[in-house]
PDB file of C-alpha atoms and ligand atoms in Angstrom:
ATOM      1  CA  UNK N   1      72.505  17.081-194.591  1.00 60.00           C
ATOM      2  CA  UNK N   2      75.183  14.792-192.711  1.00 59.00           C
ATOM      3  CA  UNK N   3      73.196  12.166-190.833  1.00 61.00           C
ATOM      4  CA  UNK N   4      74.743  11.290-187.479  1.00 63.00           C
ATOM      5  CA  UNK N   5      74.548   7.684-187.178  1.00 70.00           C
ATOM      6  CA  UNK N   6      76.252   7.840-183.634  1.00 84.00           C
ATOM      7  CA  UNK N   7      73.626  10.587-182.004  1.00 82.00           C
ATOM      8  CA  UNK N   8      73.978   9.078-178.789  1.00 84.00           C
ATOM      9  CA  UNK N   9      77.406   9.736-178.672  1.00 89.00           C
ATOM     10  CA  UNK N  10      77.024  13.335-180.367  1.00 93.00           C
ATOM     11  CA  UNK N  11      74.470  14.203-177.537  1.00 95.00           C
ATOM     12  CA  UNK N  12      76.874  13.001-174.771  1.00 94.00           C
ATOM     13  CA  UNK N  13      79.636  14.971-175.404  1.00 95.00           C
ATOM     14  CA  UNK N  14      77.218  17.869-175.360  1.00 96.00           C
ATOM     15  CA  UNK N  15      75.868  16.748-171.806  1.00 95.00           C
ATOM     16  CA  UNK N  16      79.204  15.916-170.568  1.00 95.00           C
ATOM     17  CA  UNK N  17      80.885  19.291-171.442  1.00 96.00           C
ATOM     18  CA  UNK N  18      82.195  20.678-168.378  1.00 97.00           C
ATOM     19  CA  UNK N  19      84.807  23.239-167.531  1.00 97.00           C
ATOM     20  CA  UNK N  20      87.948  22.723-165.904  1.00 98.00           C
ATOM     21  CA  UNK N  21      90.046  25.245-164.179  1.00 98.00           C
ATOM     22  CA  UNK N  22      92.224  26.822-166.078  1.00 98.00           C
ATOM     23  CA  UNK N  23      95.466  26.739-162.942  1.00 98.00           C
ATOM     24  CA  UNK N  24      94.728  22.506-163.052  1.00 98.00           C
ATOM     25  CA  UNK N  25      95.895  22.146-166.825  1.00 98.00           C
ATOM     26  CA  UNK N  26      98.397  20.570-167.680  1.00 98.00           C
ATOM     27  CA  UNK N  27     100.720  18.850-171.011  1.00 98.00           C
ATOM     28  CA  UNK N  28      99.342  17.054-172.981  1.00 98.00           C
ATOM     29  CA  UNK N  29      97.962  19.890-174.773  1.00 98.00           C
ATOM     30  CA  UNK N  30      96.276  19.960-178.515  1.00 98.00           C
ATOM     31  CA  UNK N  31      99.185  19.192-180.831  1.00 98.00           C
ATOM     32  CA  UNK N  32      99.276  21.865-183.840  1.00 98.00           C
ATOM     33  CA  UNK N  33      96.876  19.735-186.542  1.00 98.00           C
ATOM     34  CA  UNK N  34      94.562  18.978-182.956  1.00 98.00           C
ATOM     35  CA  UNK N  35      95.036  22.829-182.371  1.00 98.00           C
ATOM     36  CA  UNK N  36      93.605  23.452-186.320  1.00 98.00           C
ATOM     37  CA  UNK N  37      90.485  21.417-185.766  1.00 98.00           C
ATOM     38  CA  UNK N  38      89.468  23.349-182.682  1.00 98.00           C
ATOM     39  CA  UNK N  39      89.740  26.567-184.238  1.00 99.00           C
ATOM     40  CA  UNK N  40      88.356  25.564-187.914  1.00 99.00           C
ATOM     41  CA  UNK N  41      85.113  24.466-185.016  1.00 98.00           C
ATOM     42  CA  UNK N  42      85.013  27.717-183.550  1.00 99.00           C
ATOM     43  CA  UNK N  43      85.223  29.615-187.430  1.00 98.00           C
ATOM     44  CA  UNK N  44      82.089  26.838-188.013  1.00 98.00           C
ATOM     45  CA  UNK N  45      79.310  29.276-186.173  1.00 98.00           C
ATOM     46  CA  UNK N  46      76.728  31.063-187.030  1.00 98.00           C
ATOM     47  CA  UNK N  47      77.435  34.430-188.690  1.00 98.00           C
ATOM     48  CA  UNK N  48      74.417  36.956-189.568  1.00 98.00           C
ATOM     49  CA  UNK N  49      76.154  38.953-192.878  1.00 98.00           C
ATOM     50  CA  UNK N  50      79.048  36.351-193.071  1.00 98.00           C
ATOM     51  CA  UNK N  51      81.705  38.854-191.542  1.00 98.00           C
ATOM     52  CA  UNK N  52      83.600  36.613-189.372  1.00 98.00           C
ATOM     53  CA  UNK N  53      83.541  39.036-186.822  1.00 98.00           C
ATOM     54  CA  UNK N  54      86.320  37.296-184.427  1.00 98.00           C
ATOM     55  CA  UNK N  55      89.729  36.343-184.456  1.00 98.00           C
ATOM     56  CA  UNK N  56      92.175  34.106-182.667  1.00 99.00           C
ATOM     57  CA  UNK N  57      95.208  34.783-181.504  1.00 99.00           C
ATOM     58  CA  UNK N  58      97.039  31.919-180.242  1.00 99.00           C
ATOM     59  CA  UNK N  59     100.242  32.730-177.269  1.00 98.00           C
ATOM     60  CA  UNK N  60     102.724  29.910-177.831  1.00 98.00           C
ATOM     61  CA  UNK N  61     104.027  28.226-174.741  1.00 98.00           C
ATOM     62  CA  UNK N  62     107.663  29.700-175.511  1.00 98.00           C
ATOM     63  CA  UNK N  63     106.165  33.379-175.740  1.00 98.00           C
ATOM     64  CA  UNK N  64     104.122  33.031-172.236  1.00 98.00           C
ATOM     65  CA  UNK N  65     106.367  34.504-169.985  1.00 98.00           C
ATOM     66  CA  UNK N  66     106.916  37.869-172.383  1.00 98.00           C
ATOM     67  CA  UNK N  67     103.294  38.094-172.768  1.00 98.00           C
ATOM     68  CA  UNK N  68     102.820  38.042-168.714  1.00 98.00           C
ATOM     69  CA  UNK N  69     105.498  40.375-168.751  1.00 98.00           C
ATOM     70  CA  UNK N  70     103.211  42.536-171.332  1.00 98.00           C
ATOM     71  CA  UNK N  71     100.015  41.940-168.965  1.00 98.00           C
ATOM     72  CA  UNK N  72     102.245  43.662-165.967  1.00 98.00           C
ATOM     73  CA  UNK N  73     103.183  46.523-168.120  1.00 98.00           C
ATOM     74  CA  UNK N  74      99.427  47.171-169.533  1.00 98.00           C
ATOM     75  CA  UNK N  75      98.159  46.494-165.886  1.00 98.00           C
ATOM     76  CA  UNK N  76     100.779  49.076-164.311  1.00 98.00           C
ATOM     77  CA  UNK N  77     100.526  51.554-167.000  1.00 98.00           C
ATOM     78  CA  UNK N  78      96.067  51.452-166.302  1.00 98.00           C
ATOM     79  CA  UNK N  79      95.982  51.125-162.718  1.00 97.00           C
ATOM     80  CA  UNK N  80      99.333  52.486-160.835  1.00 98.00           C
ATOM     81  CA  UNK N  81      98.158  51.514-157.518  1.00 98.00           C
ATOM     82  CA  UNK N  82      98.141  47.894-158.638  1.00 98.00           C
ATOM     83  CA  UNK N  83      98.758  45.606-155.549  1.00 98.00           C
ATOM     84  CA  UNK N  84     102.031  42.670-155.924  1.00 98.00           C
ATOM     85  CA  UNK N  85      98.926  39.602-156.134  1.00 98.00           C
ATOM     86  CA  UNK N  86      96.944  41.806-158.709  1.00 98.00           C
ATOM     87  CA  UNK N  87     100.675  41.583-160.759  1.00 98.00           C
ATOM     88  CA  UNK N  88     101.596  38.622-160.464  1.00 98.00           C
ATOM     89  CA  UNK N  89      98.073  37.181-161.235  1.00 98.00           C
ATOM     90  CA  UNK N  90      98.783  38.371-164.244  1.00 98.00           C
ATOM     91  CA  UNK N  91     102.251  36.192-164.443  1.00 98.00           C
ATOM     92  CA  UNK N  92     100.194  33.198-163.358  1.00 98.00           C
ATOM     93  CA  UNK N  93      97.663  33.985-165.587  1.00 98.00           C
ATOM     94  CA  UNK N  94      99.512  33.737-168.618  1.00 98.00           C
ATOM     95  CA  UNK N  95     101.424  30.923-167.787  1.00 98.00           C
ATOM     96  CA  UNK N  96      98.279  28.154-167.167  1.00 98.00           C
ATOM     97  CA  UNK N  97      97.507  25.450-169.428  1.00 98.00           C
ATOM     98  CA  UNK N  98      99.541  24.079-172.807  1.00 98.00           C
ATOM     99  CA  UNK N  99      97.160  26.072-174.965  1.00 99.00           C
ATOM    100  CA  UNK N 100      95.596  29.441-174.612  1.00 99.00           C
ATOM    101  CA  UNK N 101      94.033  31.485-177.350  1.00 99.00           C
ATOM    102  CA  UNK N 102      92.860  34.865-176.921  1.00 99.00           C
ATOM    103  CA  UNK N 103      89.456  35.635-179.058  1.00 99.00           C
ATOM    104  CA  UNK N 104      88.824  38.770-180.455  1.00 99.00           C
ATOM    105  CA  UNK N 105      85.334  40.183-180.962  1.00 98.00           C
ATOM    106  CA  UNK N 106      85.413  42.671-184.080  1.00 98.00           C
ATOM    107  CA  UNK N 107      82.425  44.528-184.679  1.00 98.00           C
ATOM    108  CA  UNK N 108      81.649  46.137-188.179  1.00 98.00           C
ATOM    109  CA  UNK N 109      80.243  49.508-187.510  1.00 97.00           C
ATOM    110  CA  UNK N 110      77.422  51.123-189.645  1.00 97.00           C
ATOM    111  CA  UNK N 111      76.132  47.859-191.326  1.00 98.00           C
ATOM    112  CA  UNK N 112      73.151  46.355-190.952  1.00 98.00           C
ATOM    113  CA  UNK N 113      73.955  43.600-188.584  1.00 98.00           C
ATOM    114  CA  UNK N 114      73.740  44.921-185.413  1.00 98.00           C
ATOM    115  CA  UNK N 115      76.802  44.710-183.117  1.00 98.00           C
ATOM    116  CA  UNK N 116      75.090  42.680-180.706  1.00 98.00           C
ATOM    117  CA  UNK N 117      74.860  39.766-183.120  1.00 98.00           C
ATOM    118  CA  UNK N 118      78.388  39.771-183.937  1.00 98.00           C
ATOM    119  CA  UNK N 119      79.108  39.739-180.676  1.00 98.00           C
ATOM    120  CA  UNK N 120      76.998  36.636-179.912  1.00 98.00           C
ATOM    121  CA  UNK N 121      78.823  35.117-183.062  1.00 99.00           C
ATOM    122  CA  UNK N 122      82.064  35.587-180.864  1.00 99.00           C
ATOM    123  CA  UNK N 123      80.595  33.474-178.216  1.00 98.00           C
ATOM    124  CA  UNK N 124      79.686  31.458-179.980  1.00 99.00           C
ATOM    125  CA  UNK N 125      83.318  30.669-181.016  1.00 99.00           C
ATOM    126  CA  UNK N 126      84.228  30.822-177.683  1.00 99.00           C
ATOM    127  CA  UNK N 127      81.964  28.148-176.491  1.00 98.00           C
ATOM    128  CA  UNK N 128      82.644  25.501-180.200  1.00 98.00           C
ATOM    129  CA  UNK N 129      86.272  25.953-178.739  1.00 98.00           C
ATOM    130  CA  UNK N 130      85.381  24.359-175.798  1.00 98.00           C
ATOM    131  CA  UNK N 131      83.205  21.722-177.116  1.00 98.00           C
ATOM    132  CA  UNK N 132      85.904  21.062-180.018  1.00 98.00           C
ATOM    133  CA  UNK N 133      88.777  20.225-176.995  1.00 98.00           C
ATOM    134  CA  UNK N 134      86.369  18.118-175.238  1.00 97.00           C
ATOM    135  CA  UNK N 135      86.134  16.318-178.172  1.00 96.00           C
ATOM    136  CA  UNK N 136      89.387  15.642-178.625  1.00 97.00           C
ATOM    137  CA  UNK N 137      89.458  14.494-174.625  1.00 97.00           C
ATOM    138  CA  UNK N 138      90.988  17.724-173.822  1.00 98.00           C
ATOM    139  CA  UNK N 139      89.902  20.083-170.602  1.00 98.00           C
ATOM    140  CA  UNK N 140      89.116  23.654-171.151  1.00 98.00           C
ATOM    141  CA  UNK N 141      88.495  27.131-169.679  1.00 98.00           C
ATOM    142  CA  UNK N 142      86.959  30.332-170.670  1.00 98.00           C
ATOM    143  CA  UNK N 143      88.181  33.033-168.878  1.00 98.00           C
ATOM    144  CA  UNK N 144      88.498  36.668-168.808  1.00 98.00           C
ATOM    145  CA  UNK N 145      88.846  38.955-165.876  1.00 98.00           C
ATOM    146  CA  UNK N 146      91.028  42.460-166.176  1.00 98.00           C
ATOM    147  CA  UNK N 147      93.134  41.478-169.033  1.00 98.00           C
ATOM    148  CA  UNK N 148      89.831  41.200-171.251  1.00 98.00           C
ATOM    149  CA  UNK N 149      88.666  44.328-170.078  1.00 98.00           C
ATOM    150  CA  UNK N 150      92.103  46.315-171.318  1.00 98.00           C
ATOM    151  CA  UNK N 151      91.994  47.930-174.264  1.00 98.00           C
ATOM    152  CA  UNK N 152      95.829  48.164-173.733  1.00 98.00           C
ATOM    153  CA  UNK N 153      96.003  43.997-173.801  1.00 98.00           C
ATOM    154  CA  UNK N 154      93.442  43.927-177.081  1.00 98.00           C
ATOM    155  CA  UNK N 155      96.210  46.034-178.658  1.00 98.00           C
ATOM    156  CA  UNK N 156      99.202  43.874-177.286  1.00 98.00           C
ATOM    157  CA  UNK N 157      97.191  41.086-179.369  1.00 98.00           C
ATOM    158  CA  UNK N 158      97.500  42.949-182.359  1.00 98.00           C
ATOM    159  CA  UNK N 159      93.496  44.032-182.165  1.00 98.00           C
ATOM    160  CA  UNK N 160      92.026  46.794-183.750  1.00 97.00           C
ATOM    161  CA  UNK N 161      90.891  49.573-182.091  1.00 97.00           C
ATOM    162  CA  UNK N 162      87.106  48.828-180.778  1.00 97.00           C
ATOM    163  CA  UNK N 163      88.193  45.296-180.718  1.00 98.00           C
ATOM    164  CA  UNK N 164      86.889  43.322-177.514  1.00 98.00           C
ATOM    165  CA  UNK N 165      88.248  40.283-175.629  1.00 99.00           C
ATOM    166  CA  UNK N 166      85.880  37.876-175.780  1.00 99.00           C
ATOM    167  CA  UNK N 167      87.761  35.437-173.386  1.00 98.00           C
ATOM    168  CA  UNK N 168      90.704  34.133-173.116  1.00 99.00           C
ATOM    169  CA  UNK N 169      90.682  29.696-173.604  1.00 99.00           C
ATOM    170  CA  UNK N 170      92.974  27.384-171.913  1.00 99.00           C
ATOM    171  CA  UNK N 171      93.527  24.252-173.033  1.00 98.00           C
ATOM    172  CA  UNK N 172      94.921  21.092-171.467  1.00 98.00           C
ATOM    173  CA  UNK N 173      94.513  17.761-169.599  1.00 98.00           C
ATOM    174  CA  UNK N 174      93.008  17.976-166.066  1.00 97.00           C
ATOM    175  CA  UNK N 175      95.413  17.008-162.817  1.00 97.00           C
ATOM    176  CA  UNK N 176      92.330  17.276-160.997  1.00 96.00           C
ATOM    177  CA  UNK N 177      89.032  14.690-160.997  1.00 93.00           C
ATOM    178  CA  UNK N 178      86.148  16.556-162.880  1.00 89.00           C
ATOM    179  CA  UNK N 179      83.906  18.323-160.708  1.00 87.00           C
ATOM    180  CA  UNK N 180      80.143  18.614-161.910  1.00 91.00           C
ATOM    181  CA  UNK N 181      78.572  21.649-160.966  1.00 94.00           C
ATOM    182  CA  UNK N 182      74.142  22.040-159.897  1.00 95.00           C
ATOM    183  CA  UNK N 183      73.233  23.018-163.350  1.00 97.00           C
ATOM    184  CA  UNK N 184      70.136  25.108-163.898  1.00 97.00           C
ATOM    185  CA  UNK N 185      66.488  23.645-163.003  1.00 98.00           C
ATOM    186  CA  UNK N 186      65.107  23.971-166.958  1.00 98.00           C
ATOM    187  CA  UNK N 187      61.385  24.324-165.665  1.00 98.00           C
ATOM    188  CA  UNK N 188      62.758  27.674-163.925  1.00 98.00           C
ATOM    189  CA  UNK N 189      64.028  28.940-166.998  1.00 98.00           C
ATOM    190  CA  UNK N 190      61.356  27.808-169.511  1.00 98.00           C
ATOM    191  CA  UNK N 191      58.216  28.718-170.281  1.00 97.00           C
ATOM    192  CA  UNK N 192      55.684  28.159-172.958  1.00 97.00           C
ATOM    193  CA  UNK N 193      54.183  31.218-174.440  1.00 97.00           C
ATOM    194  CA  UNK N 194      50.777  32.444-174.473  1.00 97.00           C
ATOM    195  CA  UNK N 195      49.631  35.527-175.401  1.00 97.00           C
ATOM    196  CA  UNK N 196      49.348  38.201-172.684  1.00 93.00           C
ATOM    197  CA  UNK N 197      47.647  41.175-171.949  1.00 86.00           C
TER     198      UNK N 197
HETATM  199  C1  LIG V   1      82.410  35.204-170.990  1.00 68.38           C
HETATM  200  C2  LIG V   1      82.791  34.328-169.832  1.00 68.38           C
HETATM  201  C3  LIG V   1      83.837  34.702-169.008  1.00 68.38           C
HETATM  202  C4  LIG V   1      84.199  33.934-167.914  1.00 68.38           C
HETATM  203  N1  LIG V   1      85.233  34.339-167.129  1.00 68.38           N
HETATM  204  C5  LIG V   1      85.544  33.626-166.036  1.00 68.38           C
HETATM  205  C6  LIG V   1      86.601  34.053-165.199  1.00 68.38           C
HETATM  206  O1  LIG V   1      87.280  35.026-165.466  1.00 68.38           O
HETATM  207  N2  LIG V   1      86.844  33.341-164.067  1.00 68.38           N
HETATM  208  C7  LIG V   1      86.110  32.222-163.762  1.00 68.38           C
HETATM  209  O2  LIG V   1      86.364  31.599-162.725  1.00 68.38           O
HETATM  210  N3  LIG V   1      85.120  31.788-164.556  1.00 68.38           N
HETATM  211  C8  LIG V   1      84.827  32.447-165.678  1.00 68.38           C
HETATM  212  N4  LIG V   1      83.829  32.017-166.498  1.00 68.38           N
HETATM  213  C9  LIG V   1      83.077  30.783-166.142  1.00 68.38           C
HETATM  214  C10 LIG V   1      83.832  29.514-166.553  1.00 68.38           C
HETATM  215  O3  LIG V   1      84.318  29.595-167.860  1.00 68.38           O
HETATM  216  C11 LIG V   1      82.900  28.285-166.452  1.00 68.38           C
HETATM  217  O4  LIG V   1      81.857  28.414-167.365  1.00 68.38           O
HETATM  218  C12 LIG V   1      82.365  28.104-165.068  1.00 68.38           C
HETATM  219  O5  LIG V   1      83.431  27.808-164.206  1.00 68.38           O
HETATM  220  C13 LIG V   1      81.313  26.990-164.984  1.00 68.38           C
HETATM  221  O6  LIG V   1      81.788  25.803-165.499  1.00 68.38           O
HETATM  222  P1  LIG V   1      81.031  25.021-166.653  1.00 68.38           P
HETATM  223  O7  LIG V   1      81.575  25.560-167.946  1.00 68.38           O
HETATM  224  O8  LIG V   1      81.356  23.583-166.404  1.00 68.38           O
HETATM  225  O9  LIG V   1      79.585  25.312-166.506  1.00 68.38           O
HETATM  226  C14 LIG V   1      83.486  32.746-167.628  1.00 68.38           C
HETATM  227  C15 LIG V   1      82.436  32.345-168.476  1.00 68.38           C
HETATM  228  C16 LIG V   1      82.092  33.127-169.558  1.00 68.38           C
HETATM  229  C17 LIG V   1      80.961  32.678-170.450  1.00 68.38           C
END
């Protein structure tokens, strides 16, 4: 059992996480061996049956104009009537921050670990990702919106079929001052348990 001599500053990096927006990020970005810690974090979570049921796909700087190119195609191909903004959101999209990694869920069918937990396993990954970079004095961003709901764009990723997007994490340094957001009243959200009925 590693003791952590430094909890204080363990427990403050957990109560300082914060998200920044993903449009804000700029260089410098994780450098490759930087890049390898975050993602050996997010491989670090727990995992009922030991399936590693995610994967990473990282989308290099130099390949982030073909794959916004790719998110046009997959967005025109789905939804024809696709306004200009909805397409070139997807440019944008693909262009923000130095680093952006796309995480797979993959769900084993017919086992007994129900999907549900190996989908919680890719959050999971997900959210060490974040807490990794802010480690490292990085910002980060989960997002997700259409392209993580195309089964055309989990394809263009190389995923399986039945593969889901868990999100989609940018990486970078903030141009912007950190903005704390109201975070949820605990005594609203927890409550002791006694038996009912
Ligand atoms: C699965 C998931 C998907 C998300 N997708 C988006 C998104 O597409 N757009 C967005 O503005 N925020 C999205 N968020 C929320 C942000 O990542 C972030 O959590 C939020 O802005 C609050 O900031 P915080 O992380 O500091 O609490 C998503 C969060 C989760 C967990």
């Amino acid at each position: 059992m590693t003791v952590f001599n430094d909890r204080t500053s363990a427990l403050s990096l957990l109560l300082t996480r914060r998200s920044a927006k993903a449009r804000d990020l700029a260089g410098p970005g994780p450098s490759e061996a930087e890049l390898r810690q975050i993602l050996t974090v997010a491989a670090r979570v727990p995992d009922h049956g030991k399936l590693a049921p995610w994967r990473f796909v990282i989308i290099p700087q130099e390949q982030r104009d073909a794959f916004g190119e790719s998110l046009v195609a997959s967005l025109k191909a789905e939804k024809p009537e696709a306004s200009e903004v909805e397409v070139e959101a997807q440019r944008q999209f693909a262009r923000q921050a130095p680093t952006m990694i796309a995480v797979l869920s993959r769900v084993k069918q017919d086992i007994p670990i129900p999907a549900w937990e190996q989908e919680l396993s890719a959050g999971a990954a997900c959210q060490n990702m974040l807490l990794a970079a802010h480690a490292l004095g990085y910002h980060a961003n989960w997002l997700t919106t259409w392209p993580a709901y195309s089964e055309k764009v989990v394809a263009l990723l190389g995923g399986e079929p039945g593969d889901r997007i868990a999100g989609f994490i940018f990486i970078g340094t903030g141009t912007r001052p950190d903005e704390e957001r109201p975070r949820p009243n605990l005594d609203a959200i927890t409550t002791l348990w006694s038996p009912r009925g």
